[in-house]
Amino acid sequence: MAGKITAAFIVFVTIAFLANFGHVACNPAIATVYDPMQVCIENCAQCKKMLGAWFEGPLCAESCITFKGKLIPDCENFASISPFLNKL
């Protein structure tokens, strides 16, 4: 009797898993409103706070507007912020 219940449970779980397998999406826009331009400008502000006078914040914000948030700067990634650094 316990074997039949276990087998039925395994079949049920397998069917439930397969029915929902294709419907999973890992996009942050589903949970919250995800605006790449907002993230880009917020990252520019964060980099300006971290790097101070060495970072050209307005130039970074202008690039966010120009490229519509497609090039999001990462303060810890030199390649993404190098266009906005100055020598002082």
PDB file with one MODEL, atoms N, CA, C and O in Angstrom:
MODEL        1
ATOM      1  N   MET A   1       0.821  -1.192   0.000  1.00  0.00           N
ATOM      2  CA  MET A   1       0.000   0.000   0.000  1.00  0.00           C
ATOM      3  C   MET A   1       0.864   1.255   0.000  1.00  0.00           C
ATOM      4  O   MET A   1       0.590   2.213  -0.723  1.00  0.00           O
ATOM      5  N   ALA A   2       1.922   1.235   0.828  1.00  0.00           N
ATOM      6  CA  ALA A   2       2.791   2.409   0.891  1.00  0.00           C
ATOM      7  C   ALA A   2       3.529   2.607  -0.425  1.00  0.00           C
ATOM      8  O   ALA A   2       3.817   3.741  -0.808  1.00  0.00           O
ATOM      9  N   GLY A   3       3.831   1.534  -1.110  1.00  0.00           N
ATOM     10  CA  GLY A   3       4.522   1.624  -2.397  1.00  0.00           C
ATOM     11  C   GLY A   3       3.656   2.276  -3.465  1.00  0.00           C
ATOM     12  O   GLY A   3       4.156   3.025  -4.304  1.00  0.00           O
ATOM     13  N   LYS A   4       2.334   1.985  -3.433  1.00  0.00           N
ATOM     14  CA  LYS A   4       1.424   2.593  -4.404  1.00  0.00           C
ATOM     15  C   LYS A   4       1.270   4.092  -4.146  1.00  0.00           C
ATOM     16  O   LYS A   4       1.208   4.887  -5.084  1.00  0.00           O
ATOM     17  N   ILE A   5       1.209   4.465  -2.889  1.00  0.00           N
ATOM     18  CA  ILE A   5       1.077   5.887  -2.541  1.00  0.00           C
ATOM     19  C   ILE A   5       2.345   6.635  -2.935  1.00  0.00           C
ATOM     20  O   ILE A   5       2.274   7.740  -3.474  1.00  0.00           O
ATOM     21  N   THR A   6       3.487   6.045  -2.671  1.00  0.00           N
ATOM     22  CA  THR A   6       4.757   6.680  -3.036  1.00  0.00           C
ATOM     23  C   THR A   6       4.868   6.826  -4.550  1.00  0.00           C
ATOM     24  O   THR A   6       5.292   7.870  -5.046  1.00  0.00           O
ATOM     25  N   ALA A   7       4.492   5.794  -5.275  1.00  0.00           N
ATOM     26  CA  ALA A   7       4.552   5.854  -6.737  1.00  0.00           C
ATOM     27  C   ALA A   7       3.598   6.916  -7.278  1.00  0.00           C
ATOM     28  O   ALA A   7       3.952   7.655  -8.196  1.00  0.00           O
ATOM     29  N   ALA A   8       2.398   6.998  -6.719  1.00  0.00           N
ATOM     30  CA  ALA A   8       1.429   8.006  -7.156  1.00  0.00           C
ATOM     31  C   ALA A   8       1.946   9.412  -6.854  1.00  0.00           C
ATOM     32  O   ALA A   8       1.776  10.329  -7.657  1.00  0.00           O
ATOM     33  N   PHE A   9       2.569   9.570  -5.706  1.00  0.00           N
ATOM     34  CA  PHE A   9       3.121  10.878  -5.337  1.00  0.00           C
ATOM     35  C   PHE A   9       4.248  11.283  -6.288  1.00  0.00           C
ATOM     36  O   PHE A   9       4.318  12.438  -6.709  1.00  0.00           O
ATOM     37  N   ILE A  10       5.114  10.355  -6.624  1.00  0.00           N
ATOM     38  CA  ILE A  10       6.223  10.646  -7.542  1.00  0.00           C
ATOM     39  C   ILE A  10       5.686  11.021  -8.921  1.00  0.00           C
ATOM     40  O   ILE A  10       6.199  11.942  -9.556  1.00  0.00           O
ATOM     41  N   VAL A  11       4.667  10.320  -9.384  1.00  0.00           N
ATOM     42  CA  VAL A  11       4.056  10.645 -10.678  1.00  0.00           C
ATOM     43  C   VAL A  11       3.442  12.041 -10.628  1.00  0.00           C
ATOM     44  O   VAL A  11       3.601  12.820 -11.568  1.00  0.00           O
ATOM     45  N   PHE A  12       2.746  12.361  -9.548  1.00  0.00           N
ATOM     46  CA  PHE A  12       2.128  13.683  -9.397  1.00  0.00           C
ATOM     47  C   PHE A  12       3.179  14.788  -9.392  1.00  0.00           C
ATOM     48  O   PHE A  12       3.009  15.801 -10.070  1.00  0.00           O
ATOM     49  N   VAL A  13       4.251  14.610  -8.644  1.00  0.00           N
ATOM     50  CA  VAL A  13       5.316  15.618  -8.575  1.00  0.00           C
ATOM     51  C   VAL A  13       5.978  15.786  -9.939  1.00  0.00           C
ATOM     52  O   VAL A  13       6.274  16.908 -10.350  1.00  0.00           O
ATOM     53  N   THR A  14       6.209  14.690 -10.635  1.00  0.00           N
ATOM     54  CA  THR A  14       6.829  14.761 -11.962  1.00  0.00           C
ATOM     55  C   THR A  14       5.938  15.522 -12.939  1.00  0.00           C
ATOM     56  O   THR A  14       6.428  16.360 -13.695  1.00  0.00           O
ATOM     57  N   ILE A  15       4.657  15.244 -12.931  1.00  0.00           N
ATOM     58  CA  ILE A  15       3.728  15.944 -13.827  1.00  0.00           C
ATOM     59  C   ILE A  15       3.660  17.427 -13.471  1.00  0.00           C
ATOM     60  O   ILE A  15       3.661  18.278 -14.361  1.00  0.00           O
ATOM     61  N   ALA A  16       3.601  17.740 -12.185  1.00  0.00           N
ATOM     62  CA  ALA A  16       3.554  19.140 -11.762  1.00  0.00           C
ATOM     63  C   ALA A  16       4.830  19.871 -12.160  1.00  0.00           C
ATOM     64  O   ALA A  16       4.778  21.024 -12.587  1.00  0.00           O
ATOM     65  N   PHE A  17       5.960  19.218 -12.024  1.00  0.00           N
ATOM     66  CA  PHE A  17       7.235  19.831 -12.404  1.00  0.00           C
ATOM     67  C   PHE A  17       7.295  20.090 -13.901  1.00  0.00           C
ATOM     68  O   PHE A  17       7.673  21.180 -14.329  1.00  0.00           O
ATOM     69  N   LEU A  18       6.926  19.098 -14.694  1.00  0.00           N
ATOM     70  CA  LEU A  18       6.984  19.247 -16.150  1.00  0.00           C
ATOM     71  C   LEU A  18       5.974  20.274 -16.659  1.00  0.00           C
ATOM     72  O   LEU A  18       6.234  20.952 -17.653  1.00  0.00           O
ATOM     73  N   ALA A  19       4.837  20.397 -15.996  1.00  0.00           N
ATOM     74  CA  ALA A  19       3.825  21.366 -16.417  1.00  0.00           C
ATOM     75  C   ALA A  19       4.301  22.799 -16.193  1.00  0.00           C
ATOM     76  O   ALA A  19       3.916  23.697 -16.942  1.00  0.00           O
ATOM     77  N   ASN A  20       5.120  23.025 -15.192  1.00  0.00           N
ATOM     78  CA  ASN A  20       5.586  24.375 -14.873  1.00  0.00           C
ATOM     79  C   ASN A  20       7.007  24.649 -15.328  1.00  0.00           C
ATOM     80  O   ASN A  20       7.525  25.738 -15.079  1.00  0.00           O
ATOM     81  N   PHE A  21       7.641  23.716 -15.975  1.00  0.00           N
ATOM     82  CA  PHE A  21       9.057  23.848 -16.321  1.00  0.00           C
ATOM     83  C   PHE A  21       9.326  25.004 -17.276  1.00  0.00           C
ATOM     84  O   PHE A  21      10.295  25.736 -17.076  1.00  0.00           O
ATOM     85  N   GLY A  22       8.519  25.192 -18.286  1.00  0.00           N
ATOM     86  CA  GLY A  22       8.756  26.223 -19.287  1.00  0.00           C
ATOM     87  C   GLY A  22       8.300  27.610 -18.885  1.00  0.00           C
ATOM     88  O   GLY A  22       8.567  28.569 -19.608  1.00  0.00           O
ATOM     89  N   HIS A  23       7.628  27.749 -17.768  1.00  0.00           N
ATOM     90  CA  HIS A  23       7.049  29.028 -17.379  1.00  0.00           C
ATOM     91  C   HIS A  23       7.916  29.830 -16.424  1.00  0.00           C
ATOM     92  O   HIS A  23       7.492  30.888 -15.958  1.00  0.00           O
ATOM     93  N   VAL A  24       9.087  29.369 -16.128  1.00  0.00           N
ATOM     94  CA  VAL A  24       9.960  30.065 -15.189  1.00  0.00           C
ATOM     95  C   VAL A  24      10.819  31.055 -15.957  1.00  0.00           C
ATOM     96  O   VAL A  24      11.484  30.691 -16.927  1.00  0.00           O
ATOM     97  N   ALA A  25      10.802  32.314 -15.519  1.00  0.00           N
ATOM     98  CA  ALA A  25      11.640  33.348 -16.130  1.00  0.00           C
ATOM     99  C   ALA A  25      12.414  34.051 -15.025  1.00  0.00           C
ATOM    100  O   ALA A  25      11.865  34.329 -13.959  1.00  0.00           O
ATOM    101  N   CYS A  26      13.655  34.332 -15.268  1.00  0.00           N
ATOM    102  CA  CYS A  26      14.509  34.944 -14.252  1.00  0.00           C
ATOM    103  C   CYS A  26      14.814  36.390 -14.611  1.00  0.00           C
ATOM    104  O   CYS A  26      15.977  36.796 -14.596  1.00  0.00           O
ATOM    105  N   ASN A  27      13.823  37.151 -14.924  1.00  0.00           N
ATOM    106  CA  ASN A  27      13.994  38.543 -15.294  1.00  0.00           C
ATOM    107  C   ASN A  27      13.617  39.412 -14.102  1.00  0.00           C
ATOM    108  O   ASN A  27      12.514  39.268 -13.574  1.00  0.00           O
ATOM    109  N   PRO A  28      14.502  40.317 -13.658  1.00  0.00           N
ATOM    110  CA  PRO A  28      14.167  41.145 -12.500  1.00  0.00           C
ATOM    111  C   PRO A  28      12.989  42.072 -12.759  1.00  0.00           C
ATOM    112  O   PRO A  28      12.400  42.583 -11.807  1.00  0.00           O
ATOM    113  N   ALA A  29      12.628  42.304 -14.016  1.00  0.00           N
ATOM    114  CA  ALA A  29      11.509  43.179 -14.336  1.00  0.00           C
ATOM    115  C   ALA A  29      10.179  42.565 -13.914  1.00  0.00           C
ATOM    116  O   ALA A  29       9.183  43.277 -13.792  1.00  0.00           O
ATOM    117  N   ILE A  30      10.151  41.255 -13.691  1.00  0.00           N
ATOM    118  CA  ILE A  30       8.909  40.612 -13.286  1.00  0.00           C
ATOM    119  C   ILE A  30       8.563  40.987 -11.851  1.00  0.00           C
ATOM    120  O   ILE A  30       7.403  41.268 -11.550  1.00  0.00           O
ATOM    121  N   ALA A  31       9.544  40.994 -10.970  1.00  0.00           N
ATOM    122  CA  ALA A  31       9.292  41.273  -9.562  1.00  0.00           C
ATOM    123  C   ALA A  31       9.128  42.765  -9.302  1.00  0.00           C
ATOM    124  O   ALA A  31       8.280  43.164  -8.503  1.00  0.00           O
ATOM    125  N   THR A  32       9.916  43.579  -9.954  1.00  0.00           N
ATOM    126  CA  THR A  32       9.866  45.028  -9.758  1.00  0.00           C
ATOM    127  C   THR A  32       9.981  45.709 -11.107  1.00  0.00           C
ATOM    128  O   THR A  32      10.265  45.082 -12.128  1.00  0.00           O
ATOM    129  N   VAL A  33       9.754  46.994 -11.080  1.00  0.00           N
ATOM    130  CA  VAL A  33       9.927  47.762 -12.308  1.00  0.00           C
ATOM    131  C   VAL A  33      11.418  47.990 -12.494  1.00  0.00           C
ATOM    132  O   VAL A  33      12.051  48.659 -11.678  1.00  0.00           O
ATOM    133  N   TYR A  34      11.973  47.445 -13.546  1.00  0.00           N
ATOM    134  CA  TYR A  34      13.410  47.495 -13.816  1.00  0.00           C
ATOM    135  C   TYR A  34      13.649  48.455 -14.965  1.00  0.00           C
ATOM    136  O   TYR A  34      13.319  48.151 -16.112  1.00  0.00           O
ATOM    137  N   ASP A  35      14.220  49.608 -14.666  1.00  0.00           N
ATOM    138  CA  ASP A  35      14.503  50.613 -15.683  1.00  0.00           C
ATOM    139  C   ASP A  35      16.012  50.733 -15.829  1.00  0.00           C
ATOM    140  O   ASP A  35      16.674  51.233 -14.919  1.00  0.00           O
ATOM    141  N   PRO A  36      16.575  50.286 -16.952  1.00  0.00           N
ATOM    142  CA  PRO A  36      18.030  50.324 -17.115  1.00  0.00           C
ATOM    143  C   PRO A  36      18.605  51.736 -17.040  1.00  0.00           C
ATOM    144  O   PRO A  36      19.732  51.916 -16.578  1.00  0.00           O
ATOM    145  N   MET A  37      17.852  52.738 -17.486  1.00  0.00           N
ATOM    146  CA  MET A  37      18.346  54.110 -17.427  1.00  0.00           C
ATOM    147  C   MET A  37      18.483  54.556 -15.970  1.00  0.00           C
ATOM    148  O   MET A  37      19.452  55.227 -15.613  1.00  0.00           O
ATOM    149  N   GLN A  38      17.520  54.187 -15.135  1.00  0.00           N
ATOM    150  CA  GLN A  38      17.582  54.539 -13.716  1.00  0.00           C
ATOM    151  C   GLN A  38      18.768  53.851 -13.044  1.00  0.00           C
ATOM    152  O   GLN A  38      19.481  54.475 -12.258  1.00  0.00           O
ATOM    153  N   VAL A  39      18.981  52.586 -13.342  1.00  0.00           N
ATOM    154  CA  VAL A  39      20.109  51.854 -12.769  1.00  0.00           C
ATOM    155  C   VAL A  39      21.420  52.483 -13.219  1.00  0.00           C
ATOM    156  O   VAL A  39      22.350  52.616 -12.423  1.00  0.00           O
ATOM    157  N   CYS A  40      21.500  52.868 -14.483  1.00  0.00           N
ATOM    158  CA  CYS A  40      22.709  53.475 -15.029  1.00  0.00           C
ATOM    159  C   CYS A  40      23.032  54.780 -14.301  1.00  0.00           C
ATOM    160  O   CYS A  40      24.171  54.995 -13.886  1.00  0.00           O
ATOM    161  N   ILE A  41      22.040  55.645 -14.146  1.00  0.00           N
ATOM    162  CA  ILE A  41      22.274  56.941 -13.492  1.00  0.00           C
ATOM    163  C   ILE A  41      22.587  56.753 -12.009  1.00  0.00           C
ATOM    164  O   ILE A  41      23.427  57.468 -11.462  1.00  0.00           O
ATOM    165  N   GLU A  42      21.924  55.803 -11.354  1.00  0.00           N
ATOM    166  CA  GLU A  42      22.233  55.530  -9.944  1.00  0.00           C
ATOM    167  C   GLU A  42      23.661  55.009  -9.796  1.00  0.00           C
ATOM    168  O   GLU A  42      24.351  55.364  -8.841  1.00  0.00           O
ATOM    169  N   ASN A  43      24.108  54.173 -10.728  1.00  0.00           N
ATOM    170  CA  ASN A  43      25.487  53.682 -10.676  1.00  0.00           C
ATOM    171  C   ASN A  43      26.478  54.811 -10.910  1.00  0.00           C
ATOM    172  O   ASN A  43      27.546  54.831 -10.298  1.00  0.00           O
ATOM    173  N   CYS A  44      26.139  55.757 -11.791  1.00  0.00           N
ATOM    174  CA  CYS A  44      27.008  56.924 -11.994  1.00  0.00           C
ATOM    175  C   CYS A  44      27.151  57.706 -10.692  1.00  0.00           C
ATOM    176  O   CYS A  44      28.252  58.120 -10.329  1.00  0.00           O
ATOM    177  N   ALA A  45      26.039  57.907  -9.994  1.00  0.00           N
ATOM    178  CA  ALA A  45      26.080  58.635  -8.721  1.00  0.00           C
ATOM    179  C   ALA A  45      26.900  57.876  -7.684  1.00  0.00           C
ATOM    180  O   ALA A  45      27.660  58.479  -6.927  1.00  0.00           O
ATOM    181  N   GLN A  46      26.748  56.562  -7.649  1.00  0.00           N
ATOM    182  CA  GLN A  46      27.516  55.752  -6.697  1.00  0.00           C
ATOM    183  C   GLN A  46      29.008  55.818  -6.999  1.00  0.00           C
ATOM    184  O   GLN A  46      29.823  55.930  -6.083  1.00  0.00           O
ATOM    185  N   CYS A  47      29.368  55.750  -8.270  1.00  0.00           N
ATOM    186  CA  CYS A  47      30.788  55.843  -8.649  1.00  0.00           C
ATOM    187  C   CYS A  47      31.344  57.217  -8.303  1.00  0.00           C
ATOM    188  O   CYS A  47      32.492  57.332  -7.874  1.00  0.00           O
ATOM    189  N   LYS A  48      30.542  58.257  -8.485  1.00  0.00           N
ATOM    190  CA  LYS A  48      30.988  59.612  -8.144  1.00  0.00           C
ATOM    191  C   LYS A  48      31.247  59.715  -6.643  1.00  0.00           C
ATOM    192  O   LYS A  48      32.218  60.345  -6.224  1.00  0.00           O
ATOM    193  N   LYS A  49      30.388  59.102  -5.833  1.00  0.00           N
ATOM    194  CA  LYS A  49      30.594  59.105  -4.378  1.00  0.00           C
ATOM    195  C   LYS A  49      31.855  58.334  -4.009  1.00  0.00           C
ATOM    196  O   LYS A  49      32.606  58.754  -3.129  1.00  0.00           O
ATOM    197  N   MET A  50      32.089  57.217  -4.674  1.00  0.00           N
ATOM    198  CA  MET A  50      33.239  56.376  -4.344  1.00  0.00           C
ATOM    199  C   MET A  50      34.555  56.985  -4.810  1.00  0.00           C
ATOM    200  O   MET A  50      35.551  56.937  -4.088  1.00  0.00           O
ATOM    201  N   LEU A  51      34.567  57.558  -6.015  1.00  0.00           N
ATOM    202  CA  LEU A  51      35.819  57.990  -6.626  1.00  0.00           C
ATOM    203  C   LEU A  51      36.055  59.495  -6.552  1.00  0.00           C
ATOM    204  O   LEU A  51      37.159  59.964  -6.830  1.00  0.00           O
ATOM    205  N   GLY A  52      35.041  60.243  -6.184  1.00  0.00           N
ATOM    206  CA  GLY A  52      35.198  61.686  -5.992  1.00  0.00           C
ATOM    207  C   GLY A  52      35.571  62.429  -7.259  1.00  0.00           C
ATOM    208  O   GLY A  52      34.965  62.233  -8.312  1.00  0.00           O
ATOM    209  N   ALA A  53      36.586  63.293  -7.144  1.00  0.00           N
ATOM    210  CA  ALA A  53      36.971  64.178  -8.249  1.00  0.00           C
ATOM    211  C   ALA A  53      37.565  63.424  -9.437  1.00  0.00           C
ATOM    212  O   ALA A  53      37.635  63.975 -10.536  1.00  0.00           O
ATOM    213  N   TRP A  54      37.989  62.191  -9.245  1.00  0.00           N
ATOM    214  CA  TRP A  54      38.563  61.413 -10.352  1.00  0.00           C
ATOM    215  C   TRP A  54      37.499  60.913 -11.326  1.00  0.00           C
ATOM    216  O   TRP A  54      37.827  60.468 -12.426  1.00  0.00           O
ATOM    217  N   PHE A  55      36.252  60.983 -10.938  1.00  0.00           N
ATOM    218  CA  PHE A  55      35.171  60.441 -11.767  1.00  0.00           C
ATOM    219  C   PHE A  55      34.311  61.574 -12.311  1.00  0.00           C
ATOM    220  O   PHE A  55      33.865  62.440 -11.558  1.00  0.00           O
ATOM    221  N   GLU A  56      34.081  61.565 -13.615  1.00  0.00           N
ATOM    222  CA  GLU A  56      33.249  62.572 -14.279  1.00  0.00           C
ATOM    223  C   GLU A  56      31.792  62.104 -14.265  1.00  0.00           C
ATOM    224  O   GLU A  56      31.332  61.453 -15.204  1.00  0.00           O
ATOM    225  N   GLY A  57      31.073  62.442 -13.191  1.00  0.00           N
ATOM    226  CA  GLY A  57      29.679  62.020 -13.039  1.00  0.00           C
ATOM    227  C   GLY A  57      28.750  62.541 -14.124  1.00  0.00           C
ATOM    228  O   GLY A  57      27.961  61.770 -14.671  1.00  0.00           O
ATOM    229  N   PRO A  58      28.821  63.857 -14.459  1.00  0.00           N
ATOM    230  CA  PRO A  58      27.932  64.365 -15.509  1.00  0.00           C
ATOM    231  C   PRO A  58      28.156  63.687 -16.870  1.00  0.00           C
ATOM    232  O   PRO A  58      27.200  63.437 -17.605  1.00  0.00           O
ATOM    233  N   LEU A  59      29.395  63.397 -17.196  1.00  0.00           N
ATOM    234  CA  LEU A  59      29.691  62.704 -18.454  1.00  0.00           C
ATOM    235  C   LEU A  59      29.096  61.294 -18.444  1.00  0.00           C
ATOM    236  O   LEU A  59      28.582  60.817 -19.456  1.00  0.00           O
ATOM    237  N   CYS A  60      29.172  60.647 -17.303  1.00  0.00           N
ATOM    238  CA  CYS A  60      28.593  59.311 -17.147  1.00  0.00           C
ATOM    239  C   CYS A  60      27.076  59.369 -17.331  1.00  0.00           C
ATOM    240  O   CYS A  60      26.500  58.542 -18.038  1.00  0.00           O
ATOM    241  N   ALA A  61      26.435  60.346 -16.696  1.00  0.00           N
ATOM    242  CA  ALA A  61      24.980  60.490 -16.819  1.00  0.00           C
ATOM    243  C   ALA A  61      24.578  60.808 -18.256  1.00  0.00           C
ATOM    244  O   ALA A  61      23.556  60.317 -18.736  1.00  0.00           O
ATOM    245  N   GLU A  62      25.370  61.620 -18.941  1.00  0.00           N
ATOM    246  CA  GLU A  62      25.082  61.925 -20.345  1.00  0.00           C
ATOM    247  C   GLU A  62      25.171  60.669 -21.209  1.00  0.00           C
ATOM    248  O   GLU A  62      24.377  60.494 -22.133  1.00  0.00           O
ATOM    249  N   SER A  63      26.125  59.805 -20.913  1.00  0.00           N
ATOM    250  CA  SER A  63      26.230  58.561 -21.689  1.00  0.00           C
ATOM    251  C   SER A  63      25.042  57.643 -21.406  1.00  0.00           C
ATOM    252  O   SER A  63      24.597  56.912 -22.290  1.00  0.00           O
ATOM    253  N   CYS A  64      24.528  57.680 -20.176  1.00  0.00           N
ATOM    254  CA  CYS A  64      23.325  56.893 -19.865  1.00  0.00           C
ATOM    255  C   CYS A  64      22.155  57.350 -20.726  1.00  0.00           C
ATOM    256  O   CYS A  64      21.395  56.536 -21.251  1.00  0.00           O
ATOM    257  N   ILE A  65      22.026  58.670 -20.862  1.00  0.00           N
ATOM    258  CA  ILE A  65      20.933  59.216 -21.664  1.00  0.00           C
ATOM    259  C   ILE A  65      21.158  58.921 -23.148  1.00  0.00           C
ATOM    260  O   ILE A  65      20.231  58.523 -23.854  1.00  0.00           O
ATOM    261  N   THR A  66      22.385  59.116 -23.612  1.00  0.00           N
ATOM    262  CA  THR A  66      22.697  58.899 -25.027  1.00  0.00           C
ATOM    263  C   THR A  66      22.458  57.449 -25.443  1.00  0.00           C
ATOM    264  O   THR A  66      21.866  57.188 -26.490  1.00  0.00           O
ATOM    265  N   PHE A  67      22.920  56.513 -24.623  1.00  0.00           N
ATOM    266  CA  PHE A  67      22.801  55.092 -24.964  1.00  0.00           C
ATOM    267  C   PHE A  67      21.575  54.431 -24.343  1.00  0.00           C
ATOM    268  O   PHE A  67      21.430  53.210 -24.406  1.00  0.00           O
ATOM    269  N   LYS A  68      20.696  55.224 -23.747  1.00  0.00           N
ATOM    270  CA  LYS A  68      19.430  54.741 -23.167  1.00  0.00           C
ATOM    271  C   LYS A  68      19.635  53.643 -22.128  1.00  0.00           C
ATOM    272  O   LYS A  68      18.847  52.700 -22.049  1.00  0.00           O
ATOM    273  N   GLY A  69      20.706  53.770 -21.325  1.00  0.00           N
ATOM    274  CA  GLY A  69      20.949  52.833 -20.233  1.00  0.00           C
ATOM    275  C   GLY A  69      21.518  51.499 -20.644  1.00  0.00           C
ATOM    276  O   GLY A  69      21.531  50.569 -19.838  1.00  0.00           O
ATOM    277  N   LYS A  70      21.991  51.368 -21.875  1.00  0.00           N
ATOM    278  CA  LYS A  70      22.524  50.076 -22.333  1.00  0.00           C
ATOM    279  C   LYS A  70      23.932  49.812 -21.822  1.00  0.00           C
ATOM    280  O   LYS A  70      24.333  48.655 -21.701  1.00  0.00           O
ATOM    281  N   LEU A  71      24.692  50.865 -21.518  1.00  0.00           N
ATOM    282  CA  LEU A  71      26.057  50.707 -21.001  1.00  0.00           C
ATOM    283  C   LEU A  71      26.073  51.113 -19.533  1.00  0.00           C
ATOM    284  O   LEU A  71      26.360  52.265 -19.209  1.00  0.00           O
ATOM    285  N   ILE A  72      25.770  50.187 -18.661  1.00  0.00           N
ATOM    286  CA  ILE A  72      25.676  50.480 -17.230  1.00  0.00           C
ATOM    287  C   ILE A  72      27.063  50.392 -16.611  1.00  0.00           C
ATOM    288  O   ILE A  72      27.716  49.353 -16.708  1.00  0.00           O
ATOM    289  N   PRO A  73      27.531  51.481 -15.968  1.00  0.00           N
ATOM    290  CA  PRO A  73      28.858  51.448 -15.354  1.00  0.00           C
ATOM    291  C   PRO A  73      28.858  50.633 -14.060  1.00  0.00           C
ATOM    292  O   PRO A  73      27.896  50.655 -13.293  1.00  0.00           O
ATOM    293  N   ASP A  74      29.949  49.923 -13.841  1.00  0.00           N
ATOM    294  CA  ASP A  74      30.154  49.173 -12.605  1.00  0.00           C
ATOM    295  C   ASP A  74      31.398  49.751 -11.950  1.00  0.00           C
ATOM    296  O   ASP A  74      32.489  49.675 -12.514  1.00  0.00           O
ATOM    297  N   CYS A  75      31.244  50.324 -10.773  1.00  0.00           N
ATOM    298  CA  CYS A  75      32.342  51.043 -10.113  1.00  0.00           C
ATOM    299  C   CYS A  75      33.556  50.159  -9.845  1.00  0.00           C
ATOM    300  O   CYS A  75      34.669  50.669  -9.717  1.00  0.00           O
ATOM    301  N   GLU A  76      33.364  48.859  -9.760  1.00  0.00           N
ATOM    302  CA  GLU A  76      34.472  47.952  -9.477  1.00  0.00           C
ATOM    303  C   GLU A  76      35.064  47.345 -10.746  1.00  0.00           C
ATOM    304  O   GLU A  76      36.003  46.553 -10.675  1.00  0.00           O
ATOM    305  N   ASN A  77      34.526  47.709 -11.896  1.00  0.00           N
ATOM    306  CA  ASN A  77      35.012  47.200 -13.174  1.00  0.00           C
ATOM    307  C   ASN A  77      35.667  48.356 -13.925  1.00  0.00           C
ATOM    308  O   ASN A  77      34.982  49.236 -14.445  1.00  0.00           O
ATOM    309  N   PHE A  78      36.994  48.345 -13.976  1.00  0.00           N
ATOM    310  CA  PHE A  78      37.738  49.452 -14.573  1.00  0.00           C
ATOM    311  C   PHE A  78      37.338  49.700 -16.025  1.00  0.00           C
ATOM    312  O   PHE A  78      37.261  50.849 -16.459  1.00  0.00           O
ATOM    313  N   ALA A  79      37.086  48.643 -16.767  1.00  0.00           N
ATOM    314  CA  ALA A  79      36.746  48.798 -18.186  1.00  0.00           C
ATOM    315  C   ALA A  79      35.444  49.569 -18.381  1.00  0.00           C
ATOM    316  O   ALA A  79      35.307  50.313 -19.352  1.00  0.00           O
ATOM    317  N   SER A  80      34.494  49.400 -17.474  1.00  0.00           N
ATOM    318  CA  SER A  80      33.210  50.072 -17.657  1.00  0.00           C
ATOM    319  C   SER A  80      33.231  51.535 -17.218  1.00  0.00           C
ATOM    320  O   SER A  80      32.376  52.313 -17.643  1.00  0.00           O
ATOM    321  N   ILE A  81      34.194  51.925 -16.373  1.00  0.00           N
ATOM    322  CA  ILE A  81      34.239  53.320 -15.918  1.00  0.00           C
ATOM    323  C   ILE A  81      35.420  54.098 -16.482  1.00  0.00           C
ATOM    324  O   ILE A  81      35.533  55.297 -16.231  1.00  0.00           O
ATOM    325  N   SER A  82      36.298  53.452 -17.233  1.00  0.00           N
ATOM    326  CA  SER A  82      37.494  54.139 -17.742  1.00  0.00           C
ATOM    327  C   SER A  82      37.189  55.365 -18.602  1.00  0.00           C
ATOM    328  O   SER A  82      37.964  56.320 -18.555  1.00  0.00           O
ATOM    329  N   PRO A  83      36.100  55.397 -19.388  1.00  0.00           N
ATOM    330  CA  PRO A  83      35.839  56.617 -20.159  1.00  0.00           C
ATOM    331  C   PRO A  83      35.503  57.826 -19.288  1.00  0.00           C
ATOM    332  O   PRO A  83      35.561  58.962 -19.759  1.00  0.00           O
ATOM    333  N   PHE A  84      35.157  57.595 -18.038  1.00  0.00           N
ATOM    334  CA  PHE A  84      34.704  58.679 -17.169  1.00  0.00           C
ATOM    335  C   PHE A  84      35.744  59.081 -16.125  1.00  0.00           C
ATOM    336  O   PHE A  84      35.461  59.918 -15.267  1.00  0.00           O
ATOM    337  N   LEU A  85      36.925  58.505 -16.186  1.00  0.00           N
ATOM    338  CA  LEU A  85      37.983  58.850 -15.237  1.00  0.00           C
ATOM    339  C   LEU A  85      38.846  59.968 -15.804  1.00  0.00           C
ATOM    340  O   LEU A  85      39.106  60.016 -17.006  1.00  0.00           O
ATOM    341  N   ASN A  86      39.290  60.869 -14.923  1.00  0.00           N
ATOM    342  CA  ASN A  86      40.207  61.920 -15.365  1.00  0.00           C
ATOM    343  C   ASN A  86      41.503  61.821 -14.576  1.00  0.00           C
ATOM    344  O   ASN A  86      41.566  61.127 -13.561  1.00  0.00           O
ATOM    345  N   LYS A  87      42.520  62.504 -15.034  1.00  0.00           N
ATOM    346  CA  LYS A  87      43.845  62.396 -14.416  1.00  0.00           C
ATOM    347  C   LYS A  87      44.038  63.361 -13.263  1.00  0.00           C
ATOM    348  O   LYS A  87      44.959  63.188 -12.465  1.00  0.00           O
ATOM    349  N   LEU A  88      43.198  64.365 -13.160  1.00  0.00           N
ATOM    350  CA  LEU A  88      43.331  65.443 -12.171  1.00  0.00           C
ATOM    351  C   LEU A  88      44.608  66.135 -12.428  1.00  0.00           C
ATOM    352  O   LEU A  88      44.949  67.085 -11.724  1.00  0.00           O
TER     353      LEU A  88
ENDMDL
END
